[in-house]
Amino acid sequence: FKDSRSPSSPEADLSKSNAAPKLDKESRAANDEKMFNQFSELLAWRKKSGANIKAFLDEYNDGWTALAHAAAHGSVKTVGQLLLHGADPNLCVTEYKQSPLQLASIVCPECVRLLLTHGAEIDHRDSLGQSAISVAVHSANEEILEILLQYKPNLSFTRYGGISLIDIALFQHKTDKCLRLLLEAGLDVPSDILHNVHIAKKGFPK
């Protein structure tokens, strides 16, 4: 499960370093099917040889578990298959301690749902202080942000360098909807900052 996309420095952003390549729907489905078939063959071979399946699912290859690898690539079928076989949703990538949920929160709403329903820790923070919610905001992924907010994540933390969620949202500002979702979920924003945000003109208190 070797992956060559690990960040080159601690300052590298998770959403830049580990995001799966942007593919059209057909290509993504083909890649999902290919990865699913590969893991299915590996699981079948391990079972036939009498190997410990749980140990196989939790073992690392160049610092990555099979689940982390599948989540980073948005392979819905593979993530579902591995979770059903008992893969631990909270085993992190060795370097920077990134969780499968964080990796999925860049690219794959369906993977995010699967991981959360199988016990993924919503507020896990990697060695840079990032969480799934901050990754989703950084990626300006509204659909994933909506899913994560249903699980009541911590909105008041700061990541590496003292950067808060509102800082990330304002810096990205690709869509007002991310800001609106965070405010509706209870994100506390100083009024002087909110006053200067375009979204403040759409009904939120100044």
Coordinates of N, CA and C in Angstrom, one line a residue:
F1 N 0.8 -1.2 0.0 CA 0.0 0.0 0.0 C 0.9 1.2 0.0
K2 N 2.0 1.1 -0.7 CA 2.9 2.3 -0.7 C 2.3 3.5 -1.3
D3 N 2.5 4.6 -0.6 CA 2.0 5.9 -1.1 C 3.1 6.9 -1.0
S4 N 3.4 7.6 -2.1 CA 4.5 8.5 -2.2 C 4.1 9.9 -2.0
R5 N 2.9 10.2 -1.4 CA 2.4 11.5 -1.3 C 2.5 12.1 0.1
S6 N 3.4 11.5 0.9 CA 3.5 12.0 2.3 C 4.1 13.4 2.2
P7 N 3.7 14.3 3.2 CA 4.2 15.7 3.2 C 5.8 15.7 3.3
S8 N 6.4 16.7 2.7 CA 7.8 16.7 2.7 C 8.3 17.5 3.9
S9 N 7.4 18.3 4.6 CA 7.8 19.0 5.8 C 6.6 19.1 6.7
P10 N 6.8 19.4 8.0 CA 5.7 19.5 9.0 C 4.7 20.6 8.6
E11 N 5.2 21.6 7.9 CA 4.3 22.7 7.5 C 3.4 22.4 6.4
A12 N 3.6 21.3 5.7 CA 2.8 20.9 4.5 C 1.4 20.7 5.0
D13 N 0.4 21.2 4.2 CA -1.0 21.0 4.5 C -1.5 19.6 4.1
L14 N -2.2 19.0 5.0 CA -2.8 17.7 4.7 C -3.6 17.7 3.5
S15 N -4.4 18.7 3.3 CA -5.3 18.7 2.1 C -4.5 18.8 0.8
K16 N -3.3 19.3 0.9 CA -2.5 19.4 -0.4 C -1.7 18.1 -0.6
S17 N -1.2 17.6 0.5 CA -0.2 16.5 0.4 C -0.8 15.1 0.2
N18 N -2.1 14.9 0.7 CA -2.7 13.6 0.7 C -3.9 13.4 -0.1
A19 N -4.4 14.5 -0.8 CA -5.6 14.4 -1.5 C -5.4 13.5 -2.7
A20 N -6.5 12.7 -3.0 CA -6.4 11.9 -4.2 C -6.5 12.7 -5.4
P21 N -5.9 12.2 -6.5 CA -6.0 13.0 -7.8 C -7.5 13.3 -8.2
K22 N -7.7 14.5 -8.7 CA -9.1 14.9 -9.1 C -9.4 14.1 -10.4
L23 N -10.4 13.3 -10.3 CA -10.8 12.5 -11.4 C -12.3 12.7 -11.7
D24 N -12.7 12.4 -12.9 CA -14.1 12.5 -13.2 C -14.8 11.3 -12.6
K25 N -16.1 11.3 -12.6 CA -16.9 10.3 -11.9 C -16.6 8.9 -12.4
E26 N -16.5 8.7 -13.7 CA -16.2 7.4 -14.3 C -14.8 6.9 -13.9
S27 N -13.8 7.8 -13.9 CA -12.5 7.4 -13.6 C -12.4 7.0 -12.1
R28 N -13.1 7.8 -11.3 CA -13.1 7.5 -9.8 C -13.7 6.1 -9.6
A29 N -14.8 5.8 -10.3 CA -15.5 4.5 -10.1 C -14.6 3.4 -10.5
A30 N -13.9 3.6 -11.6 CA -13.0 2.6 -12.1 C -11.8 2.3 -11.1
N31 N -11.3 3.4 -10.6 CA -10.2 3.2 -9.6 C -10.7 2.6 -8.3
D32 N -11.9 2.9 -7.9 CA -12.6 2.3 -6.7 C -12.7 0.8 -6.9
E33 N -13.2 0.4 -8.1 CA -13.4 -1.0 -8.4 C -12.0 -1.7 -8.4
K34 N -11.0 -1.1 -9.0 CA -9.7 -1.7 -9.1 C -9.1 -2.0 -7.7
M35 N -9.2 -1.0 -6.9 CA -8.6 -1.1 -5.5 C -9.4 -2.1 -4.7
F36 N -10.7 -2.1 -4.9 CA -11.6 -3.1 -4.2 C -11.2 -4.5 -4.6
N37 N -11.0 -4.8 -5.9 CA -10.6 -6.1 -6.3 C -9.2 -6.5 -5.8
Q38 N -8.3 -5.6 -5.8 CA -7.0 -5.9 -5.2 C -7.0 -6.3 -3.8
F39 N -7.8 -5.6 -3.0 CA -7.9 -5.9 -1.5 C -8.7 -7.2 -1.3
S40 N -9.7 -7.4 -2.2 CA -10.5 -8.6 -2.1 C -9.6 -9.8 -2.3
E41 N -8.7 -9.8 -3.3 CA -7.8 -10.9 -3.6 C -6.8 -11.1 -2.4
L42 N -6.3 -10.0 -1.9 CA -5.4 -10.1 -0.7 C -6.1 -10.7 0.5
L43 N -7.3 -10.3 0.8 CA -8.1 -10.8 1.9 C -8.4 -12.3 1.7
A44 N -8.7 -12.7 0.5 CA -9.0 -14.1 0.1 C -7.8 -15.0 0.3
W45 N -6.7 -14.5 -0.2 CA -5.4 -15.2 0.0 C -5.0 -15.4 1.4
R46 N -5.2 -14.3 2.2 CA -4.8 -14.4 3.6 C -5.7 -15.4 4.4
K47 N -7.0 -15.4 4.0 CA -7.9 -16.3 4.7 C -7.6 -17.7 4.3
K48 N -7.3 -18.0 3.1 CA -7.0 -19.3 2.6 C -5.7 -19.8 3.2
S49 N -4.7 -18.9 3.5 CA -3.5 -19.4 4.1 C -3.5 -19.4 5.6
G50 N -4.7 -19.1 6.2 CA -4.9 -19.2 7.6 C -4.3 -18.1 8.4
A51 N -4.0 -17.0 7.7 CA -3.4 -15.8 8.4 C -4.4 -15.1 9.3
N52 N -3.9 -14.4 10.2 CA -4.7 -13.5 11.1 C -5.2 -12.3 10.3
I53 N -6.5 -12.3 10.0 CA -7.0 -11.2 9.2 C -6.9 -9.8 9.9
K54 N -7.2 -9.8 11.2 CA -7.2 -8.6 11.9 C -5.8 -8.0 11.9
A55 N -4.8 -8.9 12.1 CA -3.4 -8.4 12.1 C -3.0 -7.9 10.7
F56 N -3.5 -8.5 9.6 CA -3.3 -8.0 8.3 C -3.9 -6.6 8.1
L57 N -5.1 -6.4 8.6 CA -5.8 -5.2 8.4 C -5.1 -4.0 9.1
D58 N -4.5 -4.4 10.3 CA -3.9 -3.3 11.1 C -2.4 -3.1 10.9
E59 N -1.8 -3.9 10.0 CA -0.4 -3.8 9.7 C -0.1 -2.6 8.9
Y60 N 1.1 -2.1 9.0 CA 1.5 -0.9 8.2 C 2.4 -1.3 7.1
N61 N 2.3 -0.5 6.0 CA 3.2 -0.7 4.8 C 3.7 0.7 4.5
D62 N 4.9 1.0 4.8 CA 5.5 2.3 4.6 C 4.7 3.4 5.4
G63 N 4.3 3.0 6.6 CA 3.6 3.9 7.5 C 2.1 4.0 7.2
W64 N 1.6 3.3 6.3 CA 0.1 3.4 6.0 C -0.6 2.1 6.2
T65 N -1.8 2.1 6.8 CA -2.6 0.9 6.9 C -3.4 0.8 5.6
A66 N -4.0 -0.3 5.3 CA -4.8 -0.5 4.1 C -6.0 0.5 4.2
L67 N -6.6 0.7 5.3 CA -7.8 1.6 5.5 C -7.4 3.0 5.2
A68 N -6.3 3.5 5.7 CA -5.8 4.8 5.5 C -5.6 5.1 4.0
H69 N -5.0 4.1 3.4 CA -4.7 4.1 1.9 C -6.0 4.2 1.1
A70 N -6.9 3.4 1.4 CA -8.2 3.4 0.7 C -9.0 4.7 1.0
A71 N -8.9 5.2 2.2 CA -9.7 6.5 2.5 C -9.0 7.6 1.8
A72 N -7.7 7.7 1.7 CA -7.0 8.8 1.1 C -7.4 8.9 -0.4
H73 N -7.7 7.7 -1.0 CA -8.0 7.6 -2.4 C -9.5 7.6 -2.7
G74 N -10.3 7.8 -1.6 CA -11.8 7.8 -1.8 C -12.4 6.6 -2.4
S75 N -11.8 5.4 -2.0 CA -12.3 4.1 -2.5 C -13.4 3.6 -1.5
V76 N -14.6 4.0 -1.9 CA -15.8 3.7 -1.0 C -15.9 2.2 -0.8
K77 N -15.9 1.4 -1.8 CA -16.1 0.0 -1.7 C -15.0 -0.7 -0.8
T78 N -13.8 -0.2 -1.0 CA -12.7 -0.8 -0.2 C -12.8 -0.4 1.2
V79 N -13.1 0.9 1.5 CA -13.2 1.3 2.9 C -14.3 0.5 3.6
G80 N -15.4 0.3 2.9 CA -16.5 -0.5 3.5 C -16.1 -1.9 3.7
Q81 N -15.5 -2.5 2.8 CA -15.0 -3.9 2.9 C -14.1 -4.0 4.1
L82 N -13.1 -3.2 4.2 CA -12.1 -3.3 5.3 C -12.7 -3.1 6.7
L83 N -13.7 -2.1 6.8 CA -14.4 -1.9 8.0 C -15.2 -3.1 8.4
L84 N -15.9 -3.7 7.5 CA -16.7 -4.9 7.7 C -15.8 -6.1 8.2
H85 N -14.6 -6.1 7.8 CA -13.7 -7.2 8.2 C -12.9 -6.8 9.5
G86 N -13.2 -5.6 10.1 CA -12.7 -5.3 11.4 C -11.5 -4.4 11.4
A87 N -11.3 -3.7 10.3 CA -10.2 -2.7 10.3 C -10.4 -1.6 11.3
D88 N -9.4 -1.2 12.0 CA -9.5 -0.1 13.1 C -9.6 1.2 12.4
P89 N -10.7 2.0 12.5 CA -10.9 3.3 11.9 C -10.0 4.4 12.4
N90 N -9.3 4.1 13.5 CA -8.5 5.1 14.2 C -7.0 4.9 14.2
L91 N -6.6 3.9 13.4 CA -5.1 3.7 13.2 C -4.6 4.8 12.2
C92 N -3.6 5.5 12.7 CA -3.2 6.7 11.9 C -2.0 6.4 11.0
V93 N -1.8 7.2 10.0 CA -0.6 7.2 9.2 C 0.6 7.5 10.2
T94 N 1.7 6.8 10.1 CA 2.8 6.9 11.0 C 3.3 8.3 11.0
E95 N 3.6 8.9 9.8 CA 4.1 10.2 9.8 C 3.0 11.3 9.9
Y96 N 3.1 12.1 10.9 CA 2.2 13.2 11.2 C 0.8 12.7 11.8
K97 N 0.7 11.4 12.0 CA -0.5 10.9 12.7 C -1.8 11.2 12.1
Q98 N -1.9 11.2 10.8 CA -3.2 11.5 10.1 C -4.1 10.3 10.2
S99 N -5.4 10.5 10.5 CA -6.3 9.5 10.6 C -7.0 9.2 9.3
P100 N -7.6 8.0 9.1 CA -8.4 7.7 7.9 C -9.5 8.7 7.7
L101 N -10.1 9.2 8.8 CA -11.2 10.2 8.7 C -10.7 11.5 8.1
Q102 N -9.5 11.9 8.6 CA -8.9 13.1 8.0 C -8.7 13.0 6.5
L103 N -8.1 11.9 6.2 CA -7.8 11.7 4.8 C -9.0 11.6 3.9
A104 N -10.1 11.0 4.4 CA -11.3 10.9 3.6 C -12.0 12.2 3.6
S105 N -11.8 13.1 4.6 CA -12.4 14.4 4.6 C -12.0 15.4 3.6
I106 N -11.0 15.0 2.8 CA -10.5 15.8 1.7 C -11.3 15.5 0.4
V107 N -11.7 14.2 0.2 CA -12.1 13.8 -1.1 C -13.4 13.0 -1.1
C108 N -13.9 12.4 0.0 CA -14.9 11.4 -0.2 C -16.0 11.4 0.9
P109 N -17.2 12.0 0.6 CA -18.3 12.1 1.6 C -18.7 10.7 2.0
E110 N -18.8 9.7 1.1 CA -19.3 8.4 1.4 C -18.3 7.7 2.4
C111 N -17.0 7.9 2.2 CA -16.0 7.3 3.1 C -16.1 7.9 4.5
V112 N -16.4 9.2 4.5 CA -16.5 9.9 5.8 C -17.7 9.3 6.6
R113 N -18.8 9.1 5.9 CA -20.0 8.5 6.6 C -19.6 7.1 7.1
L114 N -19.0 6.3 6.3 CA -18.7 4.9 6.7 C -17.8 4.9 7.9
L115 N -16.7 5.7 7.9 CA -15.8 5.8 9.0 C -16.5 6.3 10.3
L116 N -17.3 7.3 10.2 CA -18.0 7.8 11.4 C -18.9 6.8 12.0
T117 N -19.6 6.0 11.1 CA -20.6 5.0 11.6 C -19.9 3.8 12.2
H118 N -18.6 3.7 11.9 CA -17.8 2.6 12.5 C -16.8 3.0 13.6
G119 N -17.1 4.2 14.1 CA -16.4 4.6 15.3 C -15.2 5.5 15.2
A120 N -15.0 6.1 14.0 CA -13.9 7.0 13.8 C -14.0 8.2 14.8
E121 N -12.9 8.6 15.3 CA -12.9 9.7 16.3 C -13.0 11.1 15.5
I122 N -14.0 11.8 15.8 CA -14.3 13.0 15.1 C -13.3 14.1 15.4
D123 N -12.8 14.1 16.6 CA -11.9 15.2 17.0 C -10.4 14.9 17.1
H124 N -10.0 13.7 16.5 CA -8.6 13.4 16.4 C -7.8 14.5 15.8
R125 N -6.7 14.8 16.4 CA -5.8 15.8 15.8 C -4.4 15.2 15.5
D126 N -4.0 15.5 14.3 CA -2.7 15.0 13.9 C -1.5 15.8 14.5
S127 N -0.3 15.6 14.1 CA 0.8 16.2 14.8 C 0.9 17.7 14.4
L128 N 0.2 18.1 13.4 CA 0.1 19.5 13.0 C -1.1 20.3 13.6
G129 N -1.9 19.5 14.4 CA -3.0 20.1 15.1 C -4.3 20.1 14.2
Q130 N -4.2 19.5 13.1 CA -5.4 19.5 12.2 C -6.4 18.4 12.6
S131 N -7.6 18.6 12.4 CA -8.7 17.6 12.6 C -9.4 17.4 11.3
A132 N -10.4 16.5 11.3 CA -11.2 16.2 10.1 C -12.0 17.5 9.7
I133 N -12.5 18.2 10.7 CA -13.3 19.4 10.4 C -12.4 20.5 9.8
S134 N -11.2 20.7 10.3 CA -10.3 21.7 9.7 C -9.9 21.4 8.3
V135 N -9.7 20.1 8.0 CA -9.3 19.6 6.7 C -10.5 19.9 5.7
A136 N -11.7 19.6 6.1 CA -12.9 19.8 5.3 C -13.1 21.3 5.0
V137 N -12.9 22.1 6.0 CA -13.0 23.6 5.8 C -11.9 24.1 4.8
H138 N -10.7 23.6 5.1 CA -9.6 24.0 4.2 C -9.8 23.6 2.7
S139 N -10.4 22.4 2.6 CA -10.7 22.0 1.2 C -12.0 22.6 0.6
A140 N -12.7 23.4 1.5 CA -14.0 24.0 1.1 C -15.0 23.0 0.6
N141 N -15.0 21.8 1.2 CA -15.9 20.7 0.8 C -17.2 20.8 1.7
E142 N -18.2 21.4 1.1 CA -19.4 21.7 1.8 C -20.1 20.4 2.2
E143 N -20.2 19.4 1.3 CA -20.9 18.2 1.6 C -20.3 17.4 2.8
I144 N -19.0 17.3 2.8 CA -18.3 16.7 3.8 C -18.4 17.4 5.1
L145 N -18.3 18.8 5.1 CA -18.5 19.6 6.3 C -19.8 19.4 6.9
E146 N -20.9 19.3 6.1 CA -22.2 19.1 6.6 C -22.3 17.7 7.4
I147 N -21.7 16.7 6.8 CA -21.7 15.4 7.5 C -21.0 15.4 8.8
L148 N -19.8 16.0 8.8 CA -19.0 16.1 10.0 C -19.7 16.9 11.1
L149 N -20.4 17.9 10.8 CA -21.1 18.8 11.7 C -22.2 18.0 12.4
Q150 N -22.7 17.0 11.8 CA -23.8 16.2 12.4 C -23.3 15.4 13.6
Y151 N -21.9 15.3 13.7 CA -21.3 14.5 14.8 C -20.7 15.4 15.9
K152 N -21.1 16.7 15.9 CA -20.8 17.7 16.9 C -19.3 17.8 17.2
P153 N -18.5 18.1 16.2 CA -17.0 18.2 16.4 C -16.7 19.4 17.2
N154 N -15.5 19.5 17.8 CA -15.0 20.6 18.5 C -14.7 21.7 17.5
L155 N -15.3 22.9 17.6 CA -15.1 24.0 16.7 C -14.2 25.1 17.2
S156 N -13.7 24.9 18.5 CA -13.0 26.0 19.1 C -11.5 25.8 19.2
F157 N -11.0 24.7 18.6 CA -9.6 24.5 18.7 C -8.8 25.3 17.7
T158 N -7.5 25.4 17.9 CA -6.5 26.0 17.0 C -5.5 24.9 16.5
R159 N -5.1 25.0 15.3 CA -4.1 24.1 14.8 C -2.7 24.6 14.9
Y160 N -1.8 24.0 14.3 CA -0.4 24.4 14.3 C -0.2 25.8 13.9
G161 N 0.4 26.6 14.8 CA 0.6 28.0 14.5 C -0.5 28.9 15.0
G162 N -1.4 28.3 15.8 CA -2.5 29.1 16.4 C -3.6 29.5 15.4
I163 N -3.7 28.8 14.3 CA -4.7 29.0 13.3 C -6.1 28.4 13.7
S164 N -7.1 29.2 13.7 CA -8.5 28.7 14.0 C -9.3 28.3 12.8
L165 N -10.5 27.7 13.1 CA -11.3 27.4 12.0 C -11.8 28.6 11.2
I166 N -12.1 29.7 11.9 CA -12.5 30.9 11.1 C -11.4 31.4 10.3
D167 N -10.1 31.3 10.8 CA -9.0 31.7 10.0 C -8.9 30.9 8.7
I168 N -9.1 29.6 8.8 CA -9.0 28.7 7.7 C -10.1 29.1 6.7
A169 N -11.4 29.3 7.2 CA -12.5 29.5 6.4 C -12.4 30.9 5.6
L170 N -11.9 31.9 6.3 CA -11.7 33.2 5.7 C -10.6 33.2 4.7
F171 N -9.5 32.4 5.0 CA -8.4 32.3 4.1 C -8.8 31.6 2.8
Q172 N -9.6 30.5 2.9 CA -10.0 29.8 1.7 C -11.1 30.7 1.0
H173 N -12.2 30.9 1.7 CA -13.3 31.7 1.2 C -13.7 31.4 -0.2
K174 N -13.6 30.1 -0.6 CA -14.1 29.7 -1.9 C -15.6 29.7 -2.0
T175 N -16.2 29.6 -0.9 CA -17.7 29.5 -0.8 C -18.2 30.1 0.5
D176 N -19.2 30.9 0.4 CA -19.8 31.4 1.6 C -20.5 30.3 2.4
K177 N -20.9 29.2 1.8 CA -21.7 28.2 2.5 C -20.9 27.6 3.6
C178 N -19.6 27.4 3.4 CA -18.8 26.8 4.5 C -18.8 27.7 5.8
L179 N -18.7 29.0 5.6 CA -18.8 29.9 6.7 C -20.2 29.9 7.3
R180 N -21.2 29.8 6.5 CA -22.6 29.8 7.0 C -22.8 28.5 7.9
L181 N -22.3 27.4 7.4 CA -22.5 26.1 8.1 C -21.8 26.2 9.4
L182 N -20.6 26.7 9.5 CA -19.9 26.8 10.7 C -20.6 27.7 11.7
L183 N -21.1 28.8 11.2 CA -21.8 29.8 12.1 C -23.1 29.2 12.6
E184 N -23.8 28.5 11.8 CA -25.0 27.8 12.2 C -24.8 26.7 13.2
A185 N -23.6 26.1 13.1 CA -23.2 25.0 14.1 C -22.7 25.6 15.4
G186 N -22.6 26.9 15.5 CA -22.2 27.5 16.8 C -20.8 28.0 16.9
L187 N -20.1 28.1 15.8 CA -18.7 28.6 15.8 C -18.7 30.1 16.4
D188 N -18.0 30.3 17.4 CA -17.9 31.6 18.0 C -16.9 32.5 17.3
V189 N -17.4 33.6 16.7 CA -16.5 34.4 15.9 C -16.6 35.8 16.5
P190 N -15.5 36.5 16.8 CA -15.6 37.9 17.3 C -16.3 38.8 16.3
S191 N -17.1 39.7 16.9 CA -18.0 40.5 16.0 C -17.2 41.4 15.1
D192 N -16.0 41.8 15.5 CA -15.2 42.7 14.6 C -14.7 41.9 13.4
I193 N -14.5 40.6 13.5 CA -14.1 39.8 12.4 C -15.3 39.5 11.5
L194 N -16.4 39.1 12.1 CA -17.6 38.8 11.4 C -18.2 40.0 10.6
H195 N -18.0 41.2 11.1 CA -18.5 42.4 10.5 C -17.8 42.6 9.1
N196 N -16.6 42.1 9.0 CA -15.9 42.3 7.7 C -16.0 41.1 6.8
V197 N -16.8 40.1 7.1 CA -17.0 38.9 6.3 C -18.3 39.2 5.4
H198 N -18.2 38.8 4.2 CA -19.3 39.0 3.2 C -20.5 38.3 3.8
I199 N -20.4 37.2 4.4 CA -21.5 36.5 4.9 C -22.3 37.2 6.0
A200 N -21.7 38.2 6.6 CA -22.4 39.0 7.7 C -23.5 39.8 7.1
K201 N -23.4 40.0 5.8 CA -24.4 40.8 5.1 C -25.6 40.0 4.7
K202 N -25.6 38.7 5.1 CA -26.7 37.8 4.7 C -27.5 37.3 5.9
G203 N -27.6 38.2 6.9 CA -28.5 37.8 8.0 C -27.9 37.5 9.3
F204 N -26.5 37.3 9.4 CA -25.9 36.9 10.6 C -25.6 38.2 11.4
P205 N -25.6 38.1 12.7 CA -25.4 39.4 13.5 C -24.0 39.9 13.3
K206 N -23.9 41.2 13.3 CA -22.6 41.9 13.2 C -22.0 42.1 14.6

